[in-house]
Each structure stands twice: as C-alpha cells, then as structure tokens.
Coordinates of C-alpha atoms in Angstrom, one line a residue:
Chain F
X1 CA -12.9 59.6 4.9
X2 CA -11.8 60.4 8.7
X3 CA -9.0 58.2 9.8
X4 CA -10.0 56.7 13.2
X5 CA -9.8 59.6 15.8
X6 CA -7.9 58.4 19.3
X7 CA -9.5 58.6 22.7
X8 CA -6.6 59.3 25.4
X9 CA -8.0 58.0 28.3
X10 CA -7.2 59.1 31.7
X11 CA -6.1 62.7 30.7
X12 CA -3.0 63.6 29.1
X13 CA -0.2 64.0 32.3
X14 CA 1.6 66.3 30.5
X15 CA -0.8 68.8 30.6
X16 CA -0.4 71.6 33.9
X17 CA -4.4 71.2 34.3
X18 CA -6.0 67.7 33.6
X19 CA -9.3 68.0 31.7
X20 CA -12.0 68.0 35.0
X21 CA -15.0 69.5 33.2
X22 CA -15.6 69.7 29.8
X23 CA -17.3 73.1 28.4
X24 CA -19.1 72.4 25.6
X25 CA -17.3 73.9 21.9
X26 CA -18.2 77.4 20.9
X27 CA -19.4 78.7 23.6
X28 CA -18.1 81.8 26.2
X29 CA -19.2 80.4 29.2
X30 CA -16.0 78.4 29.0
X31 CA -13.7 81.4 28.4
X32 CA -10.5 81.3 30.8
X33 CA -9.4 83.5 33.8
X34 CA -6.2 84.8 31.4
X35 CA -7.9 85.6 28.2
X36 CA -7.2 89.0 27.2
X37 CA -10.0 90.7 27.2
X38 CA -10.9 94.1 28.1
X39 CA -14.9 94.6 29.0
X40 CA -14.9 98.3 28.1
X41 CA -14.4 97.3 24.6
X42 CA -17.4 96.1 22.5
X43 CA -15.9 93.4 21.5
X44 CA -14.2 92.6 24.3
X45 CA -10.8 90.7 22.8
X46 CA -7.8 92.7 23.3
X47 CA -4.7 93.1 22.7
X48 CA -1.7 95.1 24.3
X49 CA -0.1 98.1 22.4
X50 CA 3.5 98.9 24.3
X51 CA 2.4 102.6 24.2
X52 CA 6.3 103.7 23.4
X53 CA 7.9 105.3 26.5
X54 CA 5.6 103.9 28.8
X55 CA 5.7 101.0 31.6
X56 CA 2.6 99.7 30.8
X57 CA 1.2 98.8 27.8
X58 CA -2.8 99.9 26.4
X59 CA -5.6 97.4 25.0
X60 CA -6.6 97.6 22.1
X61 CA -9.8 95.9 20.6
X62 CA -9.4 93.3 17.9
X63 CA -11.3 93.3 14.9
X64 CA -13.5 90.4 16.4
X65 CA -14.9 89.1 19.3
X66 CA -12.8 85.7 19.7
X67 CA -14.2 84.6 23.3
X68 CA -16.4 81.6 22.5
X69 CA -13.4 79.6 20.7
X70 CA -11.1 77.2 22.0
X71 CA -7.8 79.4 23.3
X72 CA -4.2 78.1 23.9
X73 CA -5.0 78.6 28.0
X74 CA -4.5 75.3 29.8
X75 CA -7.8 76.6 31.9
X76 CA -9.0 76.3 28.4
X77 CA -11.8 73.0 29.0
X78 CA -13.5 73.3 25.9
X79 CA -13.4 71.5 23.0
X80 CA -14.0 71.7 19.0
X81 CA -17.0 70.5 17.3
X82 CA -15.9 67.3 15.3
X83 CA -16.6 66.8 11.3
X84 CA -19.7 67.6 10.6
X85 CA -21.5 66.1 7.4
X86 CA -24.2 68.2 6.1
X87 CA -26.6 68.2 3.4
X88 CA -26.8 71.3 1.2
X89 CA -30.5 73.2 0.7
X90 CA -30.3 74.9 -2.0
X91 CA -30.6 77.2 -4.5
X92 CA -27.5 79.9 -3.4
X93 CA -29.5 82.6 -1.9
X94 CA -26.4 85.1 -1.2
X95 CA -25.3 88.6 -2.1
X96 CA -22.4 88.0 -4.5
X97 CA -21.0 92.1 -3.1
X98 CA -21.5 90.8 0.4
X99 CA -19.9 87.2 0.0
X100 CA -16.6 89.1 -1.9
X101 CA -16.5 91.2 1.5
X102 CA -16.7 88.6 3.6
X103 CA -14.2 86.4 1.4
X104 CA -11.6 89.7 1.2
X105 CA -12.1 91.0 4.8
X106 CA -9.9 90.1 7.5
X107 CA -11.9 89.7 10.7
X108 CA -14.5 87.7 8.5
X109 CA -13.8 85.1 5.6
X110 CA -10.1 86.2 4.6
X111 CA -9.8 83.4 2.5
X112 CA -7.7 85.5 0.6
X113 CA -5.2 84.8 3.4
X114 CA -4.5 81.2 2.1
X115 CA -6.7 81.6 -1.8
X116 CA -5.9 83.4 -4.6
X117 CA -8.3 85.5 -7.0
X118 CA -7.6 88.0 -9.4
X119 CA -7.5 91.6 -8.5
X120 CA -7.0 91.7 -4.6
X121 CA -3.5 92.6 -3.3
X122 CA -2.0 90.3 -0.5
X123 CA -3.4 86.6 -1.5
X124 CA -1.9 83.5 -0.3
X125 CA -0.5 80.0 -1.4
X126 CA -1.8 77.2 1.2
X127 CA -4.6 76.7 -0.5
X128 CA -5.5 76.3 -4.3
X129 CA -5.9 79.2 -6.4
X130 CA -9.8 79.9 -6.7
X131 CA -9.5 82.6 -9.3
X132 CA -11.4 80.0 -12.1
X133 CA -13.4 78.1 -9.7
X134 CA -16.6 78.6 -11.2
X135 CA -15.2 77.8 -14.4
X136 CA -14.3 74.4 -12.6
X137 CA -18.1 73.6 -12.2
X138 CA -18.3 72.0 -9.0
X139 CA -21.2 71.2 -7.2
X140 CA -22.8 73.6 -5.2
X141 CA -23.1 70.6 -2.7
X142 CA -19.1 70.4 -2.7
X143 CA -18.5 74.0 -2.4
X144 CA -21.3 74.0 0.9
X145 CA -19.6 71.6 2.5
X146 CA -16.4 72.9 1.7
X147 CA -17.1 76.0 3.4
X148 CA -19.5 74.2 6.1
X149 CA -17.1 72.1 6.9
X150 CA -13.8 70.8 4.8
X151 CA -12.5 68.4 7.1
X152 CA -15.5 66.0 5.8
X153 CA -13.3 65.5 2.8
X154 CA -9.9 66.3 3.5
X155 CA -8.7 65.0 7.0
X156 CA -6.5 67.5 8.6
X157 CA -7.2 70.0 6.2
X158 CA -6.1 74.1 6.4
X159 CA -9.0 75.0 5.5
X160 CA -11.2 76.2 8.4
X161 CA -14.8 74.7 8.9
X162 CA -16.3 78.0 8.7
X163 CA -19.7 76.6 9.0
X164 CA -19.5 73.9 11.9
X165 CA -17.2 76.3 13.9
X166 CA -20.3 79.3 14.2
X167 CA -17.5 81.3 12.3
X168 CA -19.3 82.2 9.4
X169 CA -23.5 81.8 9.1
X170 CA -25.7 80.4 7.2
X171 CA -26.5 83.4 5.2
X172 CA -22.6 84.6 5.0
X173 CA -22.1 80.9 3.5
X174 CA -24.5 81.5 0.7
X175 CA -22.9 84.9 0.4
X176 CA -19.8 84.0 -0.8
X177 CA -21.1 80.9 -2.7
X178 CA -23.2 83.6 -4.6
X179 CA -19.7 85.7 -5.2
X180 CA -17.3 82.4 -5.8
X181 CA -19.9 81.6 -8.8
X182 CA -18.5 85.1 -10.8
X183 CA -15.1 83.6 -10.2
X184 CA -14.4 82.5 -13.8
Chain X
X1 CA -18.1 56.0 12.2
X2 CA -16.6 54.2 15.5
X3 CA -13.4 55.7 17.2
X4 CA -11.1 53.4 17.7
X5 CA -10.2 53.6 21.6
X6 CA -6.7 53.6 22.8
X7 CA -5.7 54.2 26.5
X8 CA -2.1 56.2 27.0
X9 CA -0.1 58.2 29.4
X10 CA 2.9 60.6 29.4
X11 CA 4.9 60.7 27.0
X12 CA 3.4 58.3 24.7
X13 CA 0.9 61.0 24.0
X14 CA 3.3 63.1 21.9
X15 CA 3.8 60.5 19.8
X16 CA 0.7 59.8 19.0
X17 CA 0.1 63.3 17.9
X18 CA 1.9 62.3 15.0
X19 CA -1.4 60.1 13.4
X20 CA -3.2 64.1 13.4
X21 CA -6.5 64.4 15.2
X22 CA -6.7 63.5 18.6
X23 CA -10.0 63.2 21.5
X24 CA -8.9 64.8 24.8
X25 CA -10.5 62.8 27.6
X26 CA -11.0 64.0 30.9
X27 CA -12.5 61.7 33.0
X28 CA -14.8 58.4 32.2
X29 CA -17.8 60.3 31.7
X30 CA -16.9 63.7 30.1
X31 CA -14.9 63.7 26.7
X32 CA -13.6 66.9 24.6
X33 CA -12.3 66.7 21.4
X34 CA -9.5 68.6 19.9
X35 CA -7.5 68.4 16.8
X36 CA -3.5 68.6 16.4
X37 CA -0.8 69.3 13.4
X38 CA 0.6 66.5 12.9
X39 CA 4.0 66.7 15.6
X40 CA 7.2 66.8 14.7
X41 CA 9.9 64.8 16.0
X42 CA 11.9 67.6 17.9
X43 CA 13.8 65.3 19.5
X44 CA 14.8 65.2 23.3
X45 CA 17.9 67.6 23.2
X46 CA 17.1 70.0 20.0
X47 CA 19.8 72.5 18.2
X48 CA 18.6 75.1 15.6
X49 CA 20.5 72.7 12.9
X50 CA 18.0 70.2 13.6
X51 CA 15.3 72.9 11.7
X52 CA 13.2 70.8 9.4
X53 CA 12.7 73.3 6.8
X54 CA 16.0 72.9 5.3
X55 CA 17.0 76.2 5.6
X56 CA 19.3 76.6 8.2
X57 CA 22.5 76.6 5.9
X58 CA 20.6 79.9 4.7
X59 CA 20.9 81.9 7.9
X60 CA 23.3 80.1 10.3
X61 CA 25.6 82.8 9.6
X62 CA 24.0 86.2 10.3
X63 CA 27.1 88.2 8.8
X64 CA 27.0 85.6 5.3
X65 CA 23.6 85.7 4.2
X66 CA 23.7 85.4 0.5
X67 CA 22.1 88.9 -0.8
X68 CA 21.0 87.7 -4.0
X69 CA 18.4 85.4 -1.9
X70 CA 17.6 88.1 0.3
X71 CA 16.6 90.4 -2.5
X72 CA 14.5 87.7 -4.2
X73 CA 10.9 87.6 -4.1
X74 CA 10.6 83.6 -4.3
X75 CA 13.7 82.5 -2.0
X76 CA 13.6 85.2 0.5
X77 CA 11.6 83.0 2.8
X78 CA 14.9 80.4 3.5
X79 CA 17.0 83.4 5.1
X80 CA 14.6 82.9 7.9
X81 CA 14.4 87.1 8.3
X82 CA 17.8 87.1 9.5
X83 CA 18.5 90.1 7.0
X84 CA 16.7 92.5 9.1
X85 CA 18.8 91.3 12.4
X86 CA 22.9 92.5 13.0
X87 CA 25.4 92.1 12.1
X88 CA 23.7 92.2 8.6
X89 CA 21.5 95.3 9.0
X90 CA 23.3 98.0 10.3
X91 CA 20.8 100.8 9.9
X92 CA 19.6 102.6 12.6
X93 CA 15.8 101.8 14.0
X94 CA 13.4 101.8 16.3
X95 CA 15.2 98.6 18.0
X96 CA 18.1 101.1 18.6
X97 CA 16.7 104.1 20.3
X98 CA 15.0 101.6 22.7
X99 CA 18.1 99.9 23.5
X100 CA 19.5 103.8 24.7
X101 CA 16.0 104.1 26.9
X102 CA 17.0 100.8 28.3
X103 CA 20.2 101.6 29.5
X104 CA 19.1 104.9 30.9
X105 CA 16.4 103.0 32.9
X106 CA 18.7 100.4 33.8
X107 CA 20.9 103.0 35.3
X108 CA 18.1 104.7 37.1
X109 CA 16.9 100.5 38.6
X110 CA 20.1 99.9 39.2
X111 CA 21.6 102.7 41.5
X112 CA 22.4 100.0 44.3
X113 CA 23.4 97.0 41.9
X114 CA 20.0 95.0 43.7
X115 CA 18.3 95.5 40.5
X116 CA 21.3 93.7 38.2
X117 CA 21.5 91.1 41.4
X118 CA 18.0 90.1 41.3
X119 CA 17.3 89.7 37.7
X120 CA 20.3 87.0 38.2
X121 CA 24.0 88.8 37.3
X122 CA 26.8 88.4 39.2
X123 CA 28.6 91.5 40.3
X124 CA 26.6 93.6 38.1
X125 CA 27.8 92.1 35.3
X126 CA 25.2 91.4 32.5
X127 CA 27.5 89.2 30.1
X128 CA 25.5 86.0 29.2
X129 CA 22.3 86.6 31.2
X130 CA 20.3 86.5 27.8
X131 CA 21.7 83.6 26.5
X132 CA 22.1 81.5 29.1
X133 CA 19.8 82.1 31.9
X134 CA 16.1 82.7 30.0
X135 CA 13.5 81.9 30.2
X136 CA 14.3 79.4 33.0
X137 CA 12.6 77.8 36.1
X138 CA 12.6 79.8 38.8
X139 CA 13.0 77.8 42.3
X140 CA 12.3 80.7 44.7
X141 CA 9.2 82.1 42.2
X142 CA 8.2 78.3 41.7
X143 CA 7.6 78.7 38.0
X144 CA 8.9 79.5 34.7
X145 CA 10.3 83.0 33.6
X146 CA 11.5 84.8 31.2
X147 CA 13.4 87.8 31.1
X148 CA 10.8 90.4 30.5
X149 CA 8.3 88.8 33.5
X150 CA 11.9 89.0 35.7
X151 CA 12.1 92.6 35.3
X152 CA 9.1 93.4 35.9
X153 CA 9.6 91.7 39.4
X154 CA 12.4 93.1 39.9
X155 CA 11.5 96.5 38.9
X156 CA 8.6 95.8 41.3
X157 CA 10.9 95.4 44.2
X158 CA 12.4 98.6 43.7
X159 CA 8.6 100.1 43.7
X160 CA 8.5 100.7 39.7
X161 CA 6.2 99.2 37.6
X162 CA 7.3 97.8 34.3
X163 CA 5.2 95.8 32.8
X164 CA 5.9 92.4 30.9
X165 CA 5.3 93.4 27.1
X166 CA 5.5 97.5 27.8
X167 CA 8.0 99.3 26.1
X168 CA 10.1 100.0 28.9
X169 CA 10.4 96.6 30.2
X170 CA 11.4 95.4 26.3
X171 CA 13.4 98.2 25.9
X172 CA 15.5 96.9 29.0
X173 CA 15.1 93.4 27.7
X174 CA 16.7 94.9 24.4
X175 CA 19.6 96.4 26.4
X176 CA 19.9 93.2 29.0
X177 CA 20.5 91.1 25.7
X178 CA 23.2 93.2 23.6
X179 CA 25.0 92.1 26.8
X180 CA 24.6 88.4 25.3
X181 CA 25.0 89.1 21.4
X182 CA 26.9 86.9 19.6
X183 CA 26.8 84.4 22.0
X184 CA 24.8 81.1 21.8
X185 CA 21.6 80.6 23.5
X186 CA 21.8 78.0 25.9
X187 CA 19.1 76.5 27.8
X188 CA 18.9 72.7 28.8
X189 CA 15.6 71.3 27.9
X190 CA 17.1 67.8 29.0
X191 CA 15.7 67.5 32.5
X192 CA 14.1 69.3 35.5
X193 CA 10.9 71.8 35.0
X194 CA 12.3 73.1 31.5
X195 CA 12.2 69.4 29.9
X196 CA 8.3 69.2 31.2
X197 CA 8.2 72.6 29.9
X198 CA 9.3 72.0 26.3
X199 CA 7.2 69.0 26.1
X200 CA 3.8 70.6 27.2
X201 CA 5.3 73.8 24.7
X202 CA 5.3 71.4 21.9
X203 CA 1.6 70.1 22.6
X204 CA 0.5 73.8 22.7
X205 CA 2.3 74.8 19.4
X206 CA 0.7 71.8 17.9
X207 CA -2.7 72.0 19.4
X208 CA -5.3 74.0 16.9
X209 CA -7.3 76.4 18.2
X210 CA -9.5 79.3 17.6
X211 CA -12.2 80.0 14.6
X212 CA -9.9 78.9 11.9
X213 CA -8.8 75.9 13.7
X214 CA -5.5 76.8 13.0
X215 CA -2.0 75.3 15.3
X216 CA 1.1 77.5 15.6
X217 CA 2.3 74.7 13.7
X218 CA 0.3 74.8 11.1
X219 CA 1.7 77.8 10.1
X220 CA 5.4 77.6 10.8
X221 CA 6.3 73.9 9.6
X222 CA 4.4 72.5 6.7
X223 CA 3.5 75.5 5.1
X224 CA 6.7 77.2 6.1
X225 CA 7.5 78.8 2.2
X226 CA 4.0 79.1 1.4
X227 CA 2.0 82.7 1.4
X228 CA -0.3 83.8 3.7
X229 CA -2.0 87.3 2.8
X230 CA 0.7 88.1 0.9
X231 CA 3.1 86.8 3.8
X232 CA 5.9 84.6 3.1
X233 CA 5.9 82.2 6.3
X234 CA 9.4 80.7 8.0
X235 CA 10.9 78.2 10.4
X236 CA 10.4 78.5 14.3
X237 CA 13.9 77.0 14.3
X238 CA 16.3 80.1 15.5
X239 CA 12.8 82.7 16.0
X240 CA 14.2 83.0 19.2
X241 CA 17.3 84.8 19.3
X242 CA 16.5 88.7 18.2
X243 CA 13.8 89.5 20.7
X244 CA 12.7 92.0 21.8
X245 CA 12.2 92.9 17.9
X246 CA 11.2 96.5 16.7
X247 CA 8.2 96.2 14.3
X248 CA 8.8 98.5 11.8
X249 CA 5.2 99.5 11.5
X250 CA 5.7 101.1 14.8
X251 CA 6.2 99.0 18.0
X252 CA 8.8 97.4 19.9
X253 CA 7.6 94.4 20.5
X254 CA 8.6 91.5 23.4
X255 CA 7.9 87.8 22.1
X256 CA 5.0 87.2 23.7
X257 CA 3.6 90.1 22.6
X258 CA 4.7 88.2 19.2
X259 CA 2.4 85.5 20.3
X260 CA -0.7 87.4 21.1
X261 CA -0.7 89.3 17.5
X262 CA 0.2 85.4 15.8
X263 CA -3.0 84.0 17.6
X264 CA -5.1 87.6 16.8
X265 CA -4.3 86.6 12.8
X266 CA -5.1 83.1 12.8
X267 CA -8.6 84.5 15.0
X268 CA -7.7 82.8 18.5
X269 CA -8.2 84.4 21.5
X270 CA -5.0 86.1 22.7
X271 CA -3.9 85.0 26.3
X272 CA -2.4 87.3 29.1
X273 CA 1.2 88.0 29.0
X274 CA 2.8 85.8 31.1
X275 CA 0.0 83.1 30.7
X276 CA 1.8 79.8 31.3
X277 CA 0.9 78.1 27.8
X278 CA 2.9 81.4 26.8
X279 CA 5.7 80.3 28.7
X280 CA 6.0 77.0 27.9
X281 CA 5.7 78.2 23.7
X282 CA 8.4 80.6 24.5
X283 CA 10.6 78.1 26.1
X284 CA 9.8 75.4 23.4
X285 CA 11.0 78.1 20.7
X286 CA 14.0 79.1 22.8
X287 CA 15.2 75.0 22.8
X288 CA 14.6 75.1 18.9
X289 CA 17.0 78.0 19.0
X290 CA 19.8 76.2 21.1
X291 CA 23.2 77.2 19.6
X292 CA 21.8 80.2 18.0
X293 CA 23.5 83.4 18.8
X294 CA 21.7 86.4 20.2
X295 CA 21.7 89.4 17.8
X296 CA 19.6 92.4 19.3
X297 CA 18.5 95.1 18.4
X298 CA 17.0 93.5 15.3
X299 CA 13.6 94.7 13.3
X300 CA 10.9 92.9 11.3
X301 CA 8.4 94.2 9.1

C-alpha cells in the first residue's frame, strides 16, 4: 500500500544541523538542549504563561509528558517508527468506560479532536464520523490496526498510529475497541 | 517492501517533499526516518494573495469583511479571524490595556533614546520598524531575530530583563507595532540568511512530529475549513500580521508563544522561545504574510 519511501542521501543541506547520530524513535535519551521542560514538574513538559504585568513568564506543566517524541528542534536526531503491520490477538479485552475516556480526553486518545460521536461537545471533521461505526461491522482486525497503526492502509493518513508511536498501549487500544463497539 | 533509493542535495529536497513521506539520512551507516505533509509550492518570492485556501478575497480588506460570513457558523473559517483584528473590532480588550503598559515601559527604556536606537529606529522614530524590519538577520548578533528576542536584548543592555514571550516584552511588541499598522509587511525572503531561513521554515512547518505525527501543515493547509475539537482551522497565509494577539481566555500572547500552545495541542514537545526552528517558522509565516498590513492590538479566542 506504501508508495516507495525516499532515502536522501548525504543529509539534507538545508538543514542548520546535518543528521550526525541518529537517536533511535521514542525514546528521551534523544531529547534536545531547547525543549521546554521544567524538572520540578512531574511531567516535566512545560509551557510558558506570560504572568500579566510581569518580565518573565512562569511554566506551566502540560497535560502530558511529551519528551520521548520527535520535536521540531533541529538538535532533534531522532526519528519516527515506520508503518508497522501487525496482527490482531483477539478477543477485545477493554473497559468500554475507560476506552470512551481515553477516546474523549485530551492529553490521551482525543479522537474526538478530528471524529465525531454523538453526545460529546467540541468534535471534529478531519476524520469520518464514527458515531455508527459498530453498526458498520468492521473487522476487529481493521479497527486494531487502525488504531495500532493507520498508515498501513492509508499512506499519509491524519490519523495518528497510536499504537506503533508508544502513544496509546496495548490495553488502552482494546479499551476503546471495547467502547467503539457501543457506537451504533 | 524495498525503498527505492534516491541521492539529492539542496534544494531539490523541497521538492521532493511533495511525493509525502521522506527517510532522513545522516551518514552512510545511520538512517532516520521521518514523515512530511505533502509541501506546497510557496514559491520563491511569496505574497499573502498567493494563499492556497482561496480565501484571501475574504479578508484582504480588514475594514470590508462581509458580516454575514463572519456571523455564520459554516463560512466563518474564510474570513481568516480577521473580525477580531482592527479596524473591524473596535472594542476595547485585553490587546489594548497592554499596548498602554507598553508605552509606559517604553518610556521608562527609553529615557536616552539608546533603547529606540538599538532595537533599530532612526531618531527615535518607530514608524515602520514592525513592518519592515522583523524578524530579520541580524549581522552583528549573527542570527535571526524577531522583534520580541530584540527587546529583550535591548532591554538587557539597559540592565532590565524582559523576557521573549513575557507580558511585558509583548506588551512593548504590541505598542512597537501600532507604530506600523496599516502598513504592509515587508520582508525579502529572496536572498541572504532570510531566503535560507524561509526554506529550512518550510521543511519545519511540513515536517510531522510528536505523538500524533501531526505537521503544522497538516493542520493549516489541507484541512484548512475542517473542525478540530470543535475548532474551525484557517490559512497560515496573512497569520502574521496582528501579533502580539490578546487571547481572550486570558493572556497576551507573542507568536511564538503561539507556536508552543499549536505543538502542546497536536502533543509535540514545545521548544524554547527563541529556538531557531521557531525562528525560521516565524519568518516562513511572516513571508506568507508579505503585503499584509499590520493591524495590532488584535484578539483571538
């Protein structure tokens, strides 16, 4: 399904920093010198608050640690995991309550950013509406590799490989597979 | 499934952004791989009317937005959230009240005319300085800056500190640029520093990141129309011309700042202000707003 994927050999010279090591994806050991972060908070990614009337501004913690992924830094070295293919072992063992927080909540899922369901305010249009999508009766197979990773089947998708990118686990996957099957 | 390998340099790599996900090599034994939106073709000399959206007949014109468009839920998107800039909102806001605090603390910087001198204006006067001078390469700094990261050096010189993205250095940003509204930004992505500068700004816009493995771009040019948690999203064409903005929920808020809470939604790790991926976005989105006037002090929601 992939269309060929390009190698740029040599380093790409308009880059400030040429590629010199390679970090391998997902993990904090490659987090760069300018990330915002903030040790005192527990989850350590921060972000300023210009504190009105003040010349400096205060950090505030985000809702998520965001340190192992791939920044915008040009110290940034690390890469992404590539399409991953991946066989589904079923049956859905989720928490249909759980998997409808995760798939609502902001710092988790939010697939509600970019899907729509019925009854949550605030839903979004890049993606199609899932509010019938266990009526649709797709595979379970599909919908786990959907969520593990969507690229698989749609090349330069939107939709984030949750699964392949340590975003969401194993468990949170069959949690909102076990909520996404009372969407009908 | 083989990769197909292809060896380029320079510039040829931009363009090849445009067949969507690329491999990042670093040298002949260490490879990373990365994925990009597909790139636009921004062209070498941009102007806001080149915006791809369509739009820009919407909200070329500040004073002339249509109203019926700006009060409706499905078509609101096209004005670009020029409605909540002036001269079309003239209600008083947060933008305001900062734009008083940064002409008292100019005043205060500025008792000797070094502070108006260093940030770039000739004989203290302040016309233009927005519009025409930032962000820009600075020779004696050797690198880029914009307005906000100037005054905080300069403040620094006169022993104050005013940091990039605090409200005191916006709020002076906000008063620095009234002396530039209604005039077109003008910054020269054609040669020098700023051309490499809006090339490697375009890569970074492009390049996805994060858990999501979401792009600026993918965001604010295919989608542009589309909803996101409720959000309606825009253009980057002319997003560069009201800042800094006051957020109605309750900050004033420099663009970079901007850029921090944009990668914070789409779950990327937010860089330090001033970072020089920052820098090179902001200048990218200041060439995509060439010919665009300033309008400060604007709001968003």
């Amino acid at each position: 399904m992939m269309r060929s994927a390009l190698f740029l050999a040599g380093g790409l010279t308009m880059l400030a920093v040429p590629f010199a090591v390679a970090d391998s994806p997902n993990s904090t050991a490659g987090l760069p010198g300018n990330a915002l972060i903030d040790e005192s908070l527990d989850v350590k990614t921060a972000w300023p608050y210009p504190t009105e009337g003040a010349g400096t501004y205060e950090l505030r913690a985000h809702g998520r640690d965001l340190r192992q992924w791939l920044s915008l830094s040009y110290e940034d070295r690390r890469g992404i995991p590539e399409p991953t293919e991946v066989a589904f072992e079923g049956p859905v063992n989720g928490d249909p309550e759980r998997g409808k927080e995760i798939f609502t909540t902001t710092a988790e899922g939010n697939c509600v950013a970019c899907h729509y369901v019925e009854g949550v305010a605030q839903t979004g249009t890049v993606g199609p509406s899932l509010a019938d999508y266990a009526a649709r009766g797709m595979p379970d197979e599909y919908t786990y590799q959907m969520l593990y990773d969507a690229r698989v089947f749609y090349e330069g998708t939107l939709m984030p490989p949750f699964g392949a990118f340590n975003n969401l686990t194993e468990q949170e996957i069959h949690d909102v597979m076990a909520y996404m099957a009372t969407l009908k | 499934m083989k990769q197909k390998q292809i060896a380029v340099t320079g510039a040829a790599a931009l363009a090849l952004a445009l067949s969507g996900a690329w491999i990042v090599q670093a040298t002949a034994d260490e490879t990373v791989y990365r994925e990009y939106q597909p790139m636009l073709d921004y062209g070498d000399d941009p102007h806001v009317s080149d915006d791809h959206t369509g739009t820009y007949k919407y909200w070329k014109d500040r004073a002339a937005l249509d109203a019926a468009m700006v009060a409706s839920q499905s078509d609101q998107w096209k004005t670009n959230w020029k409605f909540m800039d002036p001269p079309f909102d003239q209600s008083l806001h947060g933008g305001h009240l900062a734009e008083d605090r940064g002409a008292f603390l100019f005043a205060e910087l500025n008792d000797n005319g070094a502070f108006a001198a260093c940030l770039g204006a000739e004989d203290g006067d302040l016309t233009g300085l927005r519009a025409t001078q930032y962000p820009q390469f600075n020779e004696e700094l050797g690198r880029i800056m914009n307005l906000e990261m100037m005054i905080e050096h300069c403040a620094a010189e006169k022993g104050k500190t005013l940091k990039h993205g605090s409200y005191d250095n916006s709020a002076i940003s906000v008063y620095v640029a009234t002396h530039s509204n209604g005039m077109p930004i003008e910054i020269d992505v054609t040669e020098g520093e700023l051309k490499k500068a809006y090339k490697r700004g375009q890569e970074r816009f492009h390049l996805r990141t994060g858990r999501m493995n979401l792009a600026c771009a993918s965001c604010h040019t295919t989608t542009a129309g589309e909803r996101l948690r409720g959000q309606a999203l825009t253009t980057h064409y002319g997003d560069a011309a009201h800042w800094p903005t006051y957020r109605t929920k309750d900050e004033l808020q420099s663009l970079q700042v901007r850029f921090t809470e944009c990668n914070r939604n789409s779950g990327t790790q937010p860089l330090q202000l001033g970072a020089d991926a920052y820098n090179d976005i902001e200048v990218f989105l200041n060439a995509l707003s060439s010919g665009y006037e300033v309008a400060v002090p604007s709001a968003r929601d």
